[in-house]
Amino acid sequence: MVVVMQVGANESQIESVIAALNDHGFDVHRSSGSERTVLGAVGVHPEFDPRHIELLDGVSDVHRVSEPYKFASRAWKSEPTEAKVGDVIIGGNELVVMAGPCSVESEEQIHSSAAAVAKAGATILRGGSFKPRSSPYAFQGLGENGLIMMREAADAHGLKVVTEMMEPAQADVIGQYADMIQIGARNMQNYPLLRVAGQTGLPVLLKRGLSATIKEWLMSAEYILAENNPNVVLCERGIRTFEPYTRNTLDLSAVPVIKSRSHLPIIVDPSHGTGLRNKVMPMARAGVAAGADGLMIEVHPDPDVALSDGPQSLFFDQFDELMSQVRDIAKAVGRTMPSRTD
Ligand code: PEP
Ligand code: MN
């Protein structure tokens, strides 16, 4: 249930409403906007009559939220969320591009990638150091050493760092080096992991599960938001369908669906979405045209020898071209993008 206070409701009125909701057994989350305060009451009390609250001083409206996700819903927050990754804002008018290799492999590889993506206008360096691989015999990532390399490379080029956390025990080490935590598709419904990600207080990039519905995805976002962490960004990265010509099917209709149901920003990852280098650029353009707040793109200095996801990784010059094409689309849909930095 969402309780919208009147513009100008005073602190004692707000506190009385919170106390009344607590008395009825609800947990209350408070969001104070510039104009008015909104209270989110969480708890299942089918017998509760909202008029008990509607009648209190300072209350403007009471809405029952029919969706099972509350804090992720538009009813809870009607304005779009601007997630903050340091001074990079995701969900504002400017599109944000996160780019880098699938895995951090060496100092040389991550430094050259950071230089190339920063030059083309990306502001966040991506790269996995704890890798979720289908085979236990495949490269599993460099662990903390990779995080150190990535932090140095990002700092040398004025970039932020996003990297994947696979288990709660990695939260401390990732927190030392990263600006944003990625929850991968395979872990979208790992609820203890989502809670810990929320508790770190770092912004969280939540990828859609391989066969997750949009509702399930928003319920996973709810786990992070319920830890009082408002900086959640969704990432559409393709779902598994019957189609074998692409690695996954990039569900771009998720972008407008999320935009209408949730206030959370959403970015598109056409690299995992298609699995094929020559399909990344058209789907990046389409993602931005569909209204995404940014992109995640895999690039590699020499994709043919990449230790993971080489076939979907772009060469540096292809990434540069992608950025220039996406800039034109951004302009056409009323968005801006950072310019090249050389
Ligand atoms: C990745 O970003 O490299 C990754 C493993 O992504 P996903 O979880 O979407 O498969
Ligand atoms: Mn990858």
Tab-separated table of C-alpha atoms and ligand atoms in Angstrom:
chain	number	residue	atom	x	y	z
A	1	MET	CA	0.000	0.000	0.000
A	2	VAL	CA	1.257	3.486	-0.802
A	3	VAL	CA	0.271	6.498	1.280
A	4	VAL	CA	0.788	9.838	-0.444
A	5	MET	CA	0.988	12.740	2.002
A	6	GLN	CA	-0.357	16.190	1.138
A	7	VAL	CA	2.052	18.822	-0.146
A	8	GLY	CA	3.215	20.625	2.992
A	9	ALA	CA	2.224	17.845	5.434
A	10	ASN	CA	4.253	18.447	8.586
A	11	GLU	CA	6.597	16.080	10.379
A	12	SER	CA	4.215	15.287	13.224
A	13	GLN	CA	1.449	14.371	10.758
A	14	ILE	CA	3.865	12.107	8.881
A	15	GLU	CA	5.009	10.466	12.104
A	16	SER	CA	1.409	9.867	13.227
A	17	VAL	CA	0.647	8.117	9.935
A	18	ILE	CA	3.773	5.965	10.260
A	19	ALA	CA	2.786	5.051	13.824
A	20	ALA	CA	-0.749	4.150	12.714
A	21	LEU	CA	0.583	1.934	9.930
A	22	ASN	CA	2.975	0.234	12.373
A	23	ASP	CA	0.054	-0.353	14.748
A	24	HIS	CA	-1.762	-2.142	11.930
A	25	GLY	CA	1.263	-4.400	11.428
A	26	PHE	CA	2.881	-2.752	8.393
A	27	ASP	CA	6.597	-2.058	7.910
A	28	VAL	CA	6.968	1.468	6.584
A	29	HIS	CA	9.515	2.815	4.086
A	30	ARG	CA	9.586	6.567	3.700
A	31	SER	CA	10.466	8.513	0.584
A	32	SER	CA	10.621	12.282	0.906
A	33	GLY	CA	10.531	14.031	-2.457
A	34	SER	CA	11.045	17.737	-2.995
A	35	GLU	CA	7.272	18.295	-2.904
A	36	ARG	CA	5.711	15.552	-0.871
A	37	THR	CA	6.389	12.519	1.258
A	38	VAL	CA	5.271	9.059	0.172
A	39	LEU	CA	5.054	6.147	2.606
A	40	GLY	CA	5.280	2.556	1.439
A	41	ALA	CA	3.503	0.144	3.766
A	42	VAL	CA	4.657	-3.440	3.378
A	43	GLY	CA	2.830	-6.403	4.786
A	44	VAL	CA	-0.058	-8.669	3.898
A	45	HIS	CA	-3.160	-7.715	5.866
A	46	PRO	CA	-6.178	-8.496	3.680
A	47	GLU	CA	-8.632	-7.444	6.397
A	48	PHE	CA	-7.130	-3.955	6.720
A	49	ASP	CA	-9.412	-1.075	5.711
A	50	PRO	CA	-7.404	1.763	4.072
A	51	ARG	CA	-9.929	4.323	5.317
A	52	HIS	CA	-8.217	4.084	8.721
A	53	ILE	CA	-5.302	5.890	7.101
A	54	GLU	CA	-7.150	8.002	4.540
A	55	LEU	CA	-8.857	9.885	7.361
A	56	LEU	CA	-5.664	10.909	9.134
A	57	ASP	CA	-4.443	14.515	8.998
A	58	GLY	CA	-2.045	15.307	6.189
A	59	VAL	CA	-2.922	12.268	4.047
A	60	SER	CA	-3.703	12.952	0.395
A	61	ASP	CA	-4.262	9.479	-1.110
A	62	VAL	CA	-3.952	5.822	-0.243
A	63	HIS	CA	-3.392	3.290	-3.030
A	64	ARG	CA	-3.366	-0.434	-2.772
A	65	VAL	CA	-0.532	-1.648	-4.996
A	66	SER	CA	-1.810	-4.623	-6.902
A	67	GLU	CA	1.602	-5.686	-8.237
A	68	PRO	CA	3.613	-7.952	-5.934
A	69	TYR	CA	6.592	-5.607	-6.350
A	70	LYS	CA	6.052	-2.403	-4.390
A	71	PHE	CA	9.202	-0.304	-4.313
A	72	ALA	CA	9.976	-1.148	-7.935
A	73	SER	CA	6.523	-0.002	-9.066
A	74	ARG	CA	5.398	3.274	-10.595
A	75	ALA	CA	2.694	3.516	-7.914
A	76	TRP	CA	5.431	3.876	-5.292
A	77	LYS	CA	7.424	6.377	-7.296
A	78	SER	CA	6.024	8.068	-10.358
A	79	GLU	CA	9.172	9.925	-11.454
A	80	PRO	CA	11.971	7.948	-13.113
A	81	THR	CA	14.842	6.975	-10.821
A	82	GLU	CA	18.261	8.361	-11.590
A	83	ALA	CA	20.714	5.774	-10.288
A	84	LYS	CA	24.060	7.207	-9.233
A	85	VAL	CA	27.327	5.448	-9.923
A	86	GLY	CA	29.630	8.069	-8.445
A	87	ASP	CA	29.066	11.087	-10.660
A	88	VAL	CA	27.642	8.991	-13.509
A	89	ILE	CA	23.856	9.138	-13.585
A	90	ILE	CA	21.855	6.341	-15.194
A	91	GLY	CA	18.257	7.174	-16.033
A	92	GLY	CA	18.666	10.869	-16.830
A	93	ASN	CA	18.568	12.369	-20.302
A	94	GLU	CA	22.145	11.309	-21.062
A	95	LEU	CA	22.666	7.686	-22.107
A	96	VAL	CA	25.322	5.711	-20.246
A	97	VAL	CA	27.501	3.140	-21.969
A	98	MET	CA	29.314	0.435	-19.991
A	99	ALA	CA	31.916	-1.335	-22.082
A	100	GLY	CA	34.909	-3.587	-21.721
A	101	PRO	CA	35.901	-7.215	-22.042
A	102	CYS	CA	33.790	-10.131	-20.881
A	103	SER	CA	36.603	-11.144	-18.479
A	104	VAL	CA	39.584	-9.267	-17.145
A	105	GLU	CA	42.521	-11.274	-18.538
A	106	SER	CA	45.694	-9.209	-18.106
A	107	GLU	CA	46.908	-5.702	-17.318
A	108	GLU	CA	47.596	-5.000	-20.956
A	109	GLN	CA	44.154	-6.235	-22.049
A	110	ILE	CA	42.162	-4.230	-19.499
A	111	HIS	CA	44.259	-1.060	-19.887
A	112	SER	CA	43.955	-1.021	-23.665
A	113	SER	CA	40.216	-1.733	-23.381
A	114	ALA	CA	39.743	1.090	-20.862
A	115	ALA	CA	41.603	3.514	-23.115
A	116	ALA	CA	39.551	2.542	-26.179
A	117	VAL	CA	36.139	2.661	-24.550
A	118	ALA	CA	36.841	5.925	-22.713
A	119	LYS	CA	37.981	7.542	-25.945
A	120	ALA	CA	34.764	6.513	-27.683
A	121	GLY	CA	32.586	8.003	-24.904
A	122	ALA	CA	31.847	5.123	-22.511
A	123	THR	CA	31.874	6.144	-18.847
A	124	ILE	CA	31.810	2.769	-17.061
A	125	LEU	CA	34.341	-0.033	-17.556
A	126	ARG	CA	32.859	-3.528	-17.484
A	127	GLY	CA	34.772	-6.765	-16.914
A	128	GLY	CA	34.300	-9.938	-14.919
A	129	SER	CA	36.852	-11.217	-12.434
A	130	PHE	CA	34.574	-13.848	-10.898
A	131	LYS	CA	33.048	-15.534	-13.929
A	132	PRO	CA	29.922	-17.698	-14.097
A	133	ARG	CA	30.960	-20.269	-16.706
A	134	SER	CA	28.863	-23.134	-18.039
A	135	SER	CA	31.900	-25.423	-17.731
A	136	PRO	CA	33.915	-25.850	-14.534
A	137	TYR	CA	36.987	-26.340	-16.768
A	138	ALA	CA	36.626	-22.964	-18.522
A	139	PHE	CA	38.488	-19.813	-17.377
A	140	GLN	CA	36.943	-18.756	-14.066
A	141	GLY	CA	38.373	-15.225	-13.816
A	142	LEU	CA	41.382	-13.664	-12.087
A	143	GLY	CA	39.633	-12.953	-8.777
A	144	GLU	CA	41.015	-10.094	-6.686
A	145	ASN	CA	44.024	-9.595	-8.991
A	146	GLY	CA	41.663	-8.852	-11.836
A	147	LEU	CA	39.765	-6.354	-9.713
A	148	ILE	CA	43.024	-4.543	-8.893
A	149	MET	CA	43.936	-4.364	-12.592
A	150	MET	CA	40.483	-3.148	-13.496
A	151	ARG	CA	40.432	-0.411	-10.851
A	152	GLU	CA	43.804	0.893	-12.026
A	153	ALA	CA	42.776	0.839	-15.666
A	154	ALA	CA	39.494	2.608	-14.920
A	155	ASP	CA	41.189	5.287	-12.802
A	156	ALA	CA	43.783	5.909	-15.483
A	157	HIS	CA	40.979	6.778	-17.919
A	158	GLY	CA	38.374	8.427	-15.679
A	159	LEU	CA	35.969	5.475	-15.782
A	160	LYS	CA	33.770	3.825	-13.161
A	161	VAL	CA	33.913	0.046	-12.620
A	162	VAL	CA	31.072	-2.497	-12.847
A	163	THR	CA	31.853	-6.137	-12.112
A	164	GLU	CA	29.952	-9.297	-11.273
A	165	MET	CA	29.448	-10.700	-7.783
A	166	MET	CA	28.644	-14.410	-7.736
A	167	GLU	CA	28.388	-15.112	-4.025
A	168	PRO	CA	27.867	-13.121	-0.824
A	169	ALA	CA	31.424	-13.885	0.351
A	170	GLN	CA	32.748	-11.718	-2.515
A	171	ALA	CA	30.953	-8.572	-1.340
A	172	ASP	CA	33.857	-7.181	0.711
A	173	VAL	CA	36.539	-7.609	-1.910
A	174	ILE	CA	34.321	-6.308	-4.709
A	175	GLY	CA	33.321	-3.372	-2.507
A	176	GLN	CA	36.991	-2.373	-2.251
A	177	TYR	CA	37.441	-1.991	-6.015
A	178	ALA	CA	34.094	-1.586	-7.774
A	179	ASP	CA	31.660	1.313	-8.147
A	180	MET	CA	28.748	-0.909	-9.147
A	181	ILE	CA	27.902	-4.576	-8.563
A	182	GLN	CA	26.597	-6.708	-11.412
A	183	ILE	CA	24.231	-9.560	-10.646
A	184	GLY	CA	24.431	-11.921	-13.590
A	185	ALA	CA	21.560	-13.593	-15.407
A	186	ARG	CA	22.262	-16.947	-13.772
A	187	ASN	CA	21.934	-15.414	-10.318
A	188	MET	CA	18.892	-13.216	-10.852
A	189	GLN	CA	16.879	-15.348	-8.450
A	190	ASN	CA	19.666	-15.989	-5.935
A	191	TYR	CA	17.810	-14.212	-3.157
A	192	PRO	CA	20.528	-14.280	-0.458
A	193	LEU	CA	22.914	-12.764	-3.032
A	194	LEU	CA	20.399	-10.048	-3.928
A	195	ARG	CA	19.982	-9.131	-0.276
A	196	VAL	CA	23.737	-8.868	0.262
A	197	ALA	CA	24.129	-6.801	-2.916
A	198	GLY	CA	21.466	-4.458	-1.570
A	199	GLN	CA	23.194	-4.230	1.804
A	200	THR	CA	26.517	-3.139	0.294
A	201	GLY	CA	24.920	0.213	-0.535
A	202	LEU	CA	26.660	0.121	-3.932
A	203	PRO	CA	24.541	0.608	-7.045
A	204	VAL	CA	23.429	-2.728	-8.486
A	205	LEU	CA	23.080	-3.741	-12.133
A	206	LEU	CA	20.524	-6.544	-12.224
A	207	LYS	CA	20.578	-8.641	-15.376
A	208	ARG	CA	17.451	-10.443	-16.484
A	209	GLY	CA	17.487	-14.208	-15.910
A	210	LEU	CA	17.697	-16.489	-18.926
A	211	SER	CA	14.078	-17.542	-18.603
A	212	ALA	CA	12.713	-14.919	-16.246
A	213	THR	CA	9.475	-13.097	-16.840
A	214	ILE	CA	9.505	-9.334	-16.407
A	215	LYS	CA	7.491	-9.740	-13.217
A	216	GLU	CA	10.047	-12.164	-11.757
A	217	TRP	CA	12.817	-9.742	-12.715
A	218	LEU	CA	11.074	-6.865	-10.933
A	219	MET	CA	10.536	-9.087	-7.884
A	220	SER	CA	14.304	-9.639	-7.805
A	221	ALA	CA	14.855	-5.878	-8.007
A	222	GLU	CA	12.446	-5.621	-5.078
A	223	TYR	CA	14.831	-7.696	-2.919
A	224	ILE	CA	17.567	-5.087	-3.447
A	225	LEU	CA	15.247	-2.115	-2.975
A	226	ALA	CA	13.853	-3.686	0.204
A	227	GLU	CA	17.373	-3.363	1.672
A	228	ASN	CA	16.965	0.402	1.308
A	229	ASN	CA	19.240	0.521	-1.694
A	230	PRO	CA	17.549	2.734	-4.316
A	231	ASN	CA	20.323	2.528	-6.936
A	232	VAL	CA	19.106	-0.403	-9.010
A	233	VAL	CA	19.528	-0.550	-12.784
A	234	LEU	CA	17.939	-3.316	-14.863
A	235	CYS	CA	19.731	-4.887	-17.816
A	236	GLU	CA	17.916	-6.727	-20.611
A	237	ARG	CA	20.437	-9.270	-21.935
A	238	GLY	CA	18.277	-11.654	-23.914
A	239	ILE	CA	16.189	-14.644	-22.910
A	240	ARG	CA	16.294	-18.246	-24.009
A	241	THR	CA	13.809	-19.102	-26.744
A	242	PHE	CA	13.480	-21.771	-29.454
A	243	GLU	CA	15.608	-19.683	-31.863
A	244	PRO	CA	19.106	-21.100	-32.433
A	245	TYR	CA	20.477	-18.508	-34.909
A	246	THR	CA	21.243	-16.145	-32.027
A	247	ARG	CA	22.649	-17.059	-28.594
A	248	ASN	CA	19.597	-15.536	-26.907
A	249	THR	CA	16.579	-13.561	-28.055
A	250	LEU	CA	16.992	-9.912	-27.099
A	251	ASP	CA	13.585	-8.914	-25.749
A	252	LEU	CA	13.473	-5.221	-26.564
A	253	SER	CA	9.785	-5.010	-25.725
A	254	ALA	CA	10.975	-5.318	-22.116
A	255	VAL	CA	12.210	-1.717	-22.364
A	256	PRO	CA	8.821	-0.003	-22.793
A	257	VAL	CA	7.166	-2.571	-20.496
A	258	ILE	CA	9.633	-1.778	-17.694
A	259	LYS	CA	9.271	1.945	-18.362
A	260	SER	CA	5.513	1.781	-17.868
A	261	ARG	CA	5.540	-0.486	-14.806
A	262	SER	CA	8.630	0.682	-12.983
A	263	HIS	CA	10.600	3.843	-12.284
A	264	LEU	CA	13.918	1.965	-12.472
A	265	PRO	CA	16.378	2.689	-15.281
A	266	ILE	CA	16.965	-0.047	-17.846
A	267	ILE	CA	19.924	-0.649	-20.128
A	268	VAL	CA	20.320	-3.144	-22.987
A	269	ASP	CA	23.149	-5.653	-23.502
A	270	PRO	CA	23.135	-6.671	-27.172
A	271	SER	CA	26.407	-8.622	-26.755
A	272	HIS	CA	24.925	-11.418	-24.646
A	273	GLY	CA	21.552	-10.720	-26.272
A	274	THR	CA	22.734	-11.893	-29.680
A	275	GLY	CA	26.054	-13.665	-29.037
A	276	LEU	CA	27.319	-12.571	-32.444
A	277	ARG	CA	29.596	-9.623	-33.122
A	278	ASN	CA	27.885	-8.631	-36.358
A	279	LYS	CA	24.473	-8.450	-34.662
A	280	VAL	CA	25.575	-6.201	-31.808
A	281	MET	CA	25.509	-2.859	-33.604
A	282	PRO	CA	21.982	-3.078	-35.065
A	283	MET	CA	20.567	-4.254	-31.740
A	284	ALA	CA	22.417	-1.499	-29.849
A	285	ARG	CA	20.763	1.038	-32.150
A	286	ALA	CA	17.403	-0.660	-31.630
A	287	GLY	CA	17.820	-0.694	-27.850
A	288	VAL	CA	18.377	3.033	-27.746
A	289	ALA	CA	15.507	3.613	-30.163
A	290	ALA	CA	13.273	1.563	-27.827
A	291	GLY	CA	14.045	3.951	-24.967
A	292	ALA	CA	16.858	2.252	-23.040
A	293	ASP	CA	18.866	4.428	-20.661
A	294	GLY	CA	22.140	2.970	-21.815
A	295	LEU	CA	24.011	-0.015	-23.167
A	296	MET	CA	26.418	-2.693	-22.014
A	297	ILE	CA	28.829	-3.763	-24.750
A	298	GLU	CA	31.647	-6.331	-24.756
A	299	VAL	CA	34.870	-5.260	-26.481
A	300	HIS	CA	38.302	-6.892	-26.628
A	301	PRO	CA	41.664	-5.856	-28.109
A	302	ASP	CA	41.878	-9.229	-29.903
A	303	PRO	CA	38.498	-10.999	-29.699
A	304	ASP	CA	39.739	-14.111	-31.473
A	305	VAL	CA	41.924	-15.001	-28.497
A	306	ALA	CA	39.512	-13.837	-25.758
A	307	LEU	CA	39.212	-16.251	-22.839
A	308	SER	CA	35.430	-15.802	-22.800
A	309	ASP	CA	32.757	-14.517	-25.184
A	310	GLY	CA	35.162	-13.667	-28.032
A	311	PRO	CA	32.593	-14.246	-30.819
A	312	GLN	CA	30.329	-11.518	-29.433
A	313	SER	CA	33.099	-9.064	-28.499
A	314	LEU	CA	33.690	-6.042	-30.723
A	315	PHE	CA	37.050	-4.875	-32.046
A	316	PHE	CA	37.882	-1.370	-30.805
A	317	ASP	CA	37.161	0.269	-34.151
A	318	GLN	CA	33.765	-1.450	-34.305
A	319	PHE	CA	32.940	-0.077	-30.863
A	320	ASP	CA	33.889	3.388	-32.009
A	321	GLU	CA	31.559	3.050	-34.984
A	322	LEU	CA	28.775	1.706	-32.735
A	323	MET	CA	29.072	4.767	-30.502
A	324	SER	CA	28.864	7.109	-33.424
A	325	GLN	CA	25.782	5.375	-34.857
A	326	VAL	CA	24.105	5.196	-31.449
A	327	ARG	CA	24.746	8.922	-30.979
A	328	ASP	CA	22.610	9.615	-34.067
A	329	ILE	CA	19.798	7.417	-32.749
A	330	ALA	CA	20.051	9.066	-29.320
A	331	LYS	CA	19.582	12.464	-30.922
A	332	ALA	CA	16.567	11.215	-32.871
A	333	VAL	CA	14.848	10.089	-29.649
A	334	GLY	CA	15.723	13.235	-27.694
A	335	ARG	CA	18.589	11.812	-25.654
A	336	THR	CA	22.220	12.884	-25.369
A	337	MET	CA	25.448	10.878	-25.163
A	338	PRO	CA	28.903	11.813	-23.948
A	339	SER	CA	31.110	12.805	-26.860
A	340	ARG	CA	34.405	11.224	-27.858
A	341	THR	CA	37.184	12.315	-25.566
A	342	ASP	CA	40.070	12.784	-28.005
B	1	PEP	C1	28.674	-11.030	-18.507
B	1	PEP	O1	28.244	-9.860	-18.398
B	1	PEP	O2	29.805	-11.314	-18.953
B	1	PEP	C2	27.739	-12.137	-18.184
B	1	PEP	C3	28.188	-13.309	-17.753
B	1	PEP	O3	26.470	-11.800	-18.442
B	1	PEP	P1	25.087	-12.604	-18.220
B	1	PEP	O4	24.966	-12.790	-16.739
B	1	PEP	O5	24.077	-11.679	-18.817
B	1	PEP	O6	25.208	-13.904	-18.971
B	2	MN	MN	30.330	-12.169	-21.266
